[in-house]
Short mmCIF file of C-alpha atoms in Angstrom, two decimals:
data_model
loop_
_atom_site.label_atom_id
_atom_site.label_comp_id
_atom_site.label_asym_id
_atom_site.label_seq_id
_atom_site.Cartn_x
_atom_site.Cartn_y
_atom_site.Cartn_z
CA MET A 1 -0.20 0.05 0.29
CA LYS A 2 1.54 4.01 -0.91
CA LYS A 3 1.80 5.98 1.83
CA SER A 4 -0.04 9.52 1.54
CA ILE A 5 0.83 12.85 2.70
CA ILE A 6 -1.85 15.46 2.32
CA MET A 7 -1.43 18.64 0.57
CA VAL A 8 -3.00 21.99 2.29
CA VAL A 9 -3.23 24.47 -0.44
CA ASN A 10 -4.99 28.40 0.21
CA PRO A 11 -6.10 28.46 -3.81
CA ILE A 12 -6.74 31.91 -3.54
CA SER A 13 -3.52 33.78 -0.89
CA GLY A 14 -1.10 36.26 -2.35
CA ASP A 15 -2.64 36.10 -5.25
CA VAL A 16 -0.18 33.16 -6.51
CA ASP A 17 -1.85 30.90 -8.94
CA LYS A 18 -1.59 27.33 -6.89
CA THR A 19 -1.79 25.08 -10.33
CA GLN A 20 2.03 25.00 -10.33
CA PHE A 21 2.49 24.15 -6.70
CA VAL A 22 -0.20 21.23 -6.92
CA GLU A 23 1.10 20.21 -10.53
CA ALA A 24 5.29 19.84 -8.89
CA ALA A 25 3.95 18.42 -5.29
CA SER A 26 1.88 15.60 -7.90
CA PHE A 27 4.33 14.70 -10.14
CA PHE A 28 7.16 14.80 -7.09
CA THR A 29 4.94 12.15 -4.80
CA GLU A 30 4.31 10.18 -8.32
CA LYS A 31 8.41 9.64 -8.91
CA GLU A 32 8.65 8.25 -5.13
CA ASN A 33 5.77 6.41 -5.38
CA LEU A 34 3.28 7.75 -2.95
CA GLU A 35 0.03 9.29 -2.89
CA LEU A 36 -0.98 12.88 -2.90
CA ILE A 37 -4.01 13.17 -0.90
CA LEU A 38 -5.21 17.46 -2.21
CA TYR A 39 -7.27 19.59 0.04
CA GLU A 40 -8.12 23.03 -1.45
CA THR A 41 -8.51 25.41 2.03
CA THR A 42 -13.16 26.93 1.30
CA GLY A 43 -13.03 29.02 3.91
CA GLU A 44 -16.08 26.60 5.61
CA GLY A 45 -14.70 24.12 8.25
CA ASP A 46 -11.81 24.15 7.01
CA LEU A 47 -9.80 23.02 10.52
CA VAL A 48 -12.57 19.98 10.76
CA LYS A 49 -11.76 19.15 7.85
CA ILE A 50 -8.31 18.66 7.96
CA LYS A 51 -8.79 16.98 11.20
CA GLU A 52 -10.55 14.81 9.25
CA LEU A 53 -8.72 13.98 6.97
CA TYR A 54 -6.20 13.07 8.74
CA ASN A 55 -7.41 11.12 11.28
CA THR A 56 -8.68 8.71 7.69
CA HIS A 57 -4.98 8.97 6.14
CA GLN A 58 -3.07 9.22 8.72
CA PRO A 59 0.32 10.66 6.99
CA GLU A 60 4.17 11.65 8.20
CA ARG A 61 4.12 14.42 7.14
CA ILE A 62 1.02 17.50 5.76
CA LEU A 63 2.42 20.08 2.70
CA VAL A 64 1.15 23.54 3.22
CA ALA A 65 0.65 26.23 0.36
CA GLY A 66 -0.15 29.48 0.91
CA GLY A 67 0.86 31.67 3.73
CA ASP A 68 1.51 32.03 8.06
CA GLY A 69 -2.67 31.77 8.27
CA THR A 70 -3.22 28.51 6.18
CA ILE A 71 -0.38 27.06 7.68
CA LYS A 72 -1.78 27.93 11.25
CA MET A 73 -4.86 26.78 10.52
CA VAL A 74 -3.40 23.47 9.61
CA ALA A 75 -0.82 23.29 12.92
CA GLU A 76 -4.21 23.34 14.79
CA ALA A 77 -5.70 21.06 12.82
CA ILE A 78 -3.19 18.25 13.61
CA GLU A 79 -1.59 19.94 17.03
CA LYS A 80 -2.44 16.99 19.60
CA HIS A 81 -0.95 14.52 16.42
CA ASP A 82 3.16 13.51 15.90
CA VAL A 83 3.16 15.28 11.87
CA ILE A 84 5.39 16.63 9.49
CA LEU A 85 4.95 20.15 8.71
CA GLY A 86 6.14 20.91 5.50
CA ILE A 87 6.21 24.28 4.18
CA LEU A 88 5.20 25.41 0.28
CA PRO A 89 5.50 29.30 0.39
CA ALA A 90 2.93 30.83 -1.34
CA GLY A 91 0.47 33.29 0.62
CA SER A 92 1.49 37.34 1.19
CA ALA A 93 3.15 36.87 4.20
CA ASN A 94 5.76 34.41 4.56
CA GLY A 95 7.11 35.19 7.79
CA LEU A 96 7.81 31.69 8.74
CA SER A 97 8.88 31.17 5.68
CA VAL A 98 11.38 34.14 6.29
CA ASP A 99 12.10 32.85 10.19
CA LEU A 100 13.06 29.14 9.11
CA ASN A 101 15.13 30.54 6.34
CA LEU A 102 12.94 27.98 3.67
CA PRO A 103 14.24 28.58 0.01
CA THR A 104 12.09 30.95 -2.83
CA ALA A 105 12.53 27.42 -5.66
CA LEU A 106 9.61 25.54 -5.60
CA GLU A 107 11.69 22.32 -6.19
CA ASP A 108 13.97 22.84 -3.10
CA ASN A 109 11.16 23.39 -1.16
CA LEU A 110 9.56 19.82 -2.03
CA LYS A 111 12.28 18.44 -1.27
CA ILE A 112 12.43 19.61 1.91
CA ALA A 113 8.88 19.80 2.74
CA PHE A 114 8.52 15.60 2.18
CA TYR A 115 12.34 14.63 3.08
CA GLY A 116 14.06 18.17 5.49
CA ASN A 117 15.01 17.10 9.11
CA TYR A 118 12.40 19.73 11.23
CA ILE A 119 12.73 21.31 14.36
CA GLU A 120 9.94 21.19 17.23
CA MET A 121 8.92 24.55 16.96
CA ASP A 122 7.35 26.99 19.53
CA MET A 123 4.30 28.70 19.27
CA ILE A 124 2.23 31.17 21.22
CA ALA A 125 -1.33 30.96 23.01
CA ILE A 126 -2.96 35.05 23.50
CA ASN A 127 -6.23 35.34 24.87
CA GLY A 128 -6.68 31.84 23.57
CA LYS A 129 -5.78 32.69 20.09
CA LYS A 130 -2.07 30.42 18.58
CA SER A 131 0.83 33.06 17.08
CA LEU A 132 3.45 31.08 14.67
CA HIS A 133 5.61 34.21 14.81
CA LEU A 134 4.74 37.59 15.78
CA SER A 135 1.71 39.55 16.81
CA ASP A 136 2.33 42.83 18.55
CA ILE A 137 0.20 46.10 19.55
CA GLY A 138 0.00 49.63 18.41
CA LEU A 139 1.49 50.77 15.25
CA ASN A 140 2.34 48.09 12.66
CA ALA A 141 -1.49 46.60 13.58
CA ASP A 142 -2.78 49.83 12.85
CA LEU A 143 -0.82 49.80 9.23
CA VAL A 144 -1.83 46.12 9.26
CA LYS A 145 -5.72 47.40 10.10
CA ASN A 146 -4.83 49.64 6.48
CA TYR A 147 -3.38 46.86 4.51
CA GLU A 148 -6.44 44.89 4.97
CA ASN A 149 -8.71 47.09 4.25
CA SER A 150 -6.85 48.60 1.30
CA GLU A 151 -7.29 48.44 -2.57
CA THR A 152 -3.72 48.47 -3.49
CA ARG A 153 -1.13 44.90 -2.81
CA GLY A 154 1.93 43.94 -2.57
CA MET A 155 5.15 45.56 -1.45
CA TRP A 156 3.98 48.34 -2.36
CA GLY A 157 0.65 48.76 -0.61
CA TYR A 158 2.32 48.46 1.98
CA ALA A 159 4.77 50.93 1.83
CA ILE A 160 1.77 53.70 1.38
CA GLN A 161 -0.57 52.64 4.14
CA ALA A 162 2.76 52.58 6.42
CA TYR A 163 3.57 56.00 4.94
CA THR A 164 -0.01 56.63 5.77
CA THR A 165 -0.23 55.17 8.90
CA LEU A 166 2.79 57.57 10.30
CA LYS A 167 1.15 60.62 8.87
CA ASP A 168 -2.05 59.68 11.17
CA MET A 169 -0.84 58.32 13.87
CA GLU A 170 -2.79 58.25 17.39
CA ASP A 171 -0.99 59.28 21.20
CA PRO A 172 0.96 56.45 21.72
CA PHE A 173 -0.21 54.54 25.05
CA GLU A 174 0.11 53.69 28.29
CA ALA A 175 1.24 50.32 28.87
CA THR A 176 1.45 47.84 32.26
CA ILE A 177 3.59 44.72 31.30
CA THR A 178 3.95 41.59 34.15
CA ALA A 179 6.16 39.48 33.08
CA ASN A 180 9.21 37.11 35.38
CA ASN A 181 7.57 38.25 38.44
CA GLN A 182 7.94 41.51 37.37
CA THR A 183 5.38 44.23 36.86
CA ILE A 184 6.59 47.49 34.90
CA LYS A 185 4.66 50.60 33.30
CA CYS A 186 6.30 52.18 30.02
CA VAL A 187 4.24 54.29 27.25
CA ALA A 188 4.13 52.53 23.82
CA ARG A 189 3.99 53.44 20.15
CA MET A 190 4.48 49.84 19.78
CA ILE A 191 4.52 46.40 21.59
CA VAL A 192 5.72 42.94 19.63
CA ILE A 193 5.03 39.52 21.15
CA ALA A 194 7.73 37.22 19.24
CA ASN A 195 8.18 34.00 18.54
CA SER A 196 10.78 34.31 16.09
CA GLN A 197 13.51 37.22 14.29
CA LYS A 198 11.82 39.34 11.51
CA TYR A 199 8.75 39.69 10.70
CA GLY A 200 7.89 38.15 6.74
CA THR A 201 8.72 41.81 5.11
CA GLY A 202 12.52 40.69 5.99
CA VAL A 203 12.75 43.38 9.03
CA MET A 204 14.55 42.09 11.77
CA ILE A 205 12.42 42.63 15.28
CA ASN A 206 13.99 40.69 17.98
CA PRO A 207 17.94 39.36 16.98
CA ASP A 208 18.01 37.10 19.62
CA GLY A 209 14.96 35.16 19.03
CA ALA A 210 14.67 31.98 18.48
CA MET A 211 11.39 29.47 17.74
CA ASN A 212 12.36 26.34 19.56
CA ASP A 213 13.58 27.47 23.92
CA GLY A 214 10.69 27.71 24.69
CA LYS A 215 10.84 31.80 25.88
CA PHE A 216 8.98 34.22 23.48
CA GLU A 217 10.13 38.27 22.94
CA LEU A 218 8.34 41.35 24.56
CA VAL A 219 9.98 44.08 22.54
CA ILE A 220 8.69 47.23 24.05
CA LEU A 221 8.93 50.30 21.20
CA LYS A 222 8.56 53.35 23.58
CA ASN A 223 9.26 56.53 20.56
CA LEU A 224 8.38 54.88 17.22
CA ASP A 225 9.38 58.49 15.27
CA LEU A 226 9.81 57.68 11.03
CA ILE A 227 13.73 57.89 11.96
CA VAL A 228 13.88 54.92 14.38
CA PHE A 229 10.37 53.04 12.19
CA GLY A 230 13.34 53.83 8.76
CA GLN A 231 15.91 52.09 11.16
CA ILE A 232 13.45 49.07 11.95
CA ILE A 233 11.67 49.12 8.36
CA THR A 234 15.85 48.88 6.51
CA GLY A 235 16.55 45.65 8.83
CA ASN A 236 19.02 48.16 11.00
CA MET A 237 17.35 47.61 14.60
CA PRO A 238 18.54 49.76 17.20
CA ILE A 239 19.18 47.63 20.04
CA GLU A 240 21.16 50.06 21.93
CA ASN A 241 18.26 52.71 22.46
CA ASP A 242 16.94 53.34 25.14
CA ASP A 243 13.41 54.06 22.82
CA ILE A 244 13.81 49.91 22.64
CA GLU A 245 13.39 47.04 25.89
CA ILE A 246 13.14 43.18 25.62
CA ILE A 247 11.91 41.06 26.98
CA SER A 248 12.34 37.53 27.28
CA THR A 249 9.81 35.20 29.00
CA ASP A 250 7.45 32.18 29.13
CA ARG A 251 3.86 34.12 30.57
CA ALA A 252 3.25 37.30 30.60
CA THR A 253 0.44 40.13 30.53
CA ILE A 254 0.05 42.78 28.93
CA LYS A 255 -2.29 45.59 29.71
CA THR A 256 -3.95 49.16 28.11
CA ASN A 257 -4.72 51.82 28.98
CA ILE A 258 -6.99 52.63 25.89
CA PRO A 259 -7.97 49.74 23.32
CA VAL A 260 -5.12 49.42 21.33
CA ASN A 261 -5.43 47.76 18.01
CA PHE A 262 -3.53 44.08 17.36
CA GLN A 263 -2.86 41.54 14.66
CA ILE A 264 -1.68 37.44 15.36
CA ASP A 265 0.74 36.35 12.55
CA GLY A 266 -0.34 39.88 9.45
CA GLU A 267 -3.55 39.25 10.41
CA TYR A 268 -5.71 42.04 12.72
CA CYS A 269 -7.73 41.00 15.58
CA GLY A 270 -9.93 44.11 16.91
CA ALA A 271 -8.92 46.41 19.37
CA GLU A 272 -7.96 45.02 22.27
CA SER A 273 -6.54 46.90 26.25
CA LEU A 274 -5.98 43.25 28.04
CA LEU A 275 -3.05 40.32 26.79
CA GLU A 276 -2.40 37.04 28.90
CA ILE A 277 0.19 35.57 26.50
CA SER A 278 1.85 31.77 27.28
CA ILE A 279 4.39 29.44 25.59
CA LEU A 280 3.68 26.49 24.21
CA HIS A 281 6.08 24.42 24.18
CA LYS A 282 7.53 22.17 20.82
CA GLN A 283 3.77 22.12 19.99
CA LEU A 284 4.45 21.90 15.82
CA LYS A 285 7.36 19.53 13.46
CA VAL A 286 8.61 21.60 10.61
CA ALA A 287 10.46 20.12 8.03
CA ILE A 288 13.95 23.26 7.15
CA PRO A 289 16.34 22.44 5.43
#
């Protein structure tokens, strides 16, 4: 009997045509004498259907062709099972693949997805929702919200919204952060909850982050003027700056004086004034080069 591999495809992520992904994976599985079970997401009941598919076929690996949102959904569907996730980056936000140093060529990614080593990576729970790599409240979440509501996609759309977001910037918010048995109060423009180092755009925000160390980092950006924001966006994160503080922990609470825009892995999640955060250690096996 042939071994089977499930492939989950998000047909609309990142405005990328997924036909080539499916064809390449089909060709690869035929060559390797594996059975490919294809599932296309519809946005309706996908989580339950993926769980059912897993239970029926129990593959050793599941491939995902999509962005971070699709990866996270599959991760939630299989979180109780011993299965390795192979990623074929195909979304508008591919932050996780950037963090895992996955190659850009589809052929190379297929080899890793099918046969690569894996890490057991952590996830973060924030108010009961799962985060794979980077979530934040404040300025970047404003940007994500503006981007989701705009017509222009891609890097250019992102640049336009970055300008608009900075131009219309509200006053900073006050935050009370409890972590490592200490409570600090600060005024901030943005607080990043980081399981990894970089945003999907390649921007480094958390230089010492590791995805499997049982910790996450809170990166507090107290004053985000155009210069600091520019440094961050161009990949020159000014770590020695007094306006930036990094706390490493496995559990934290953030309370804000007003509801502040909040995003998880590039998806806007509304405005929140209380975040309960904890690490989910070694939650997910992901294939890596």
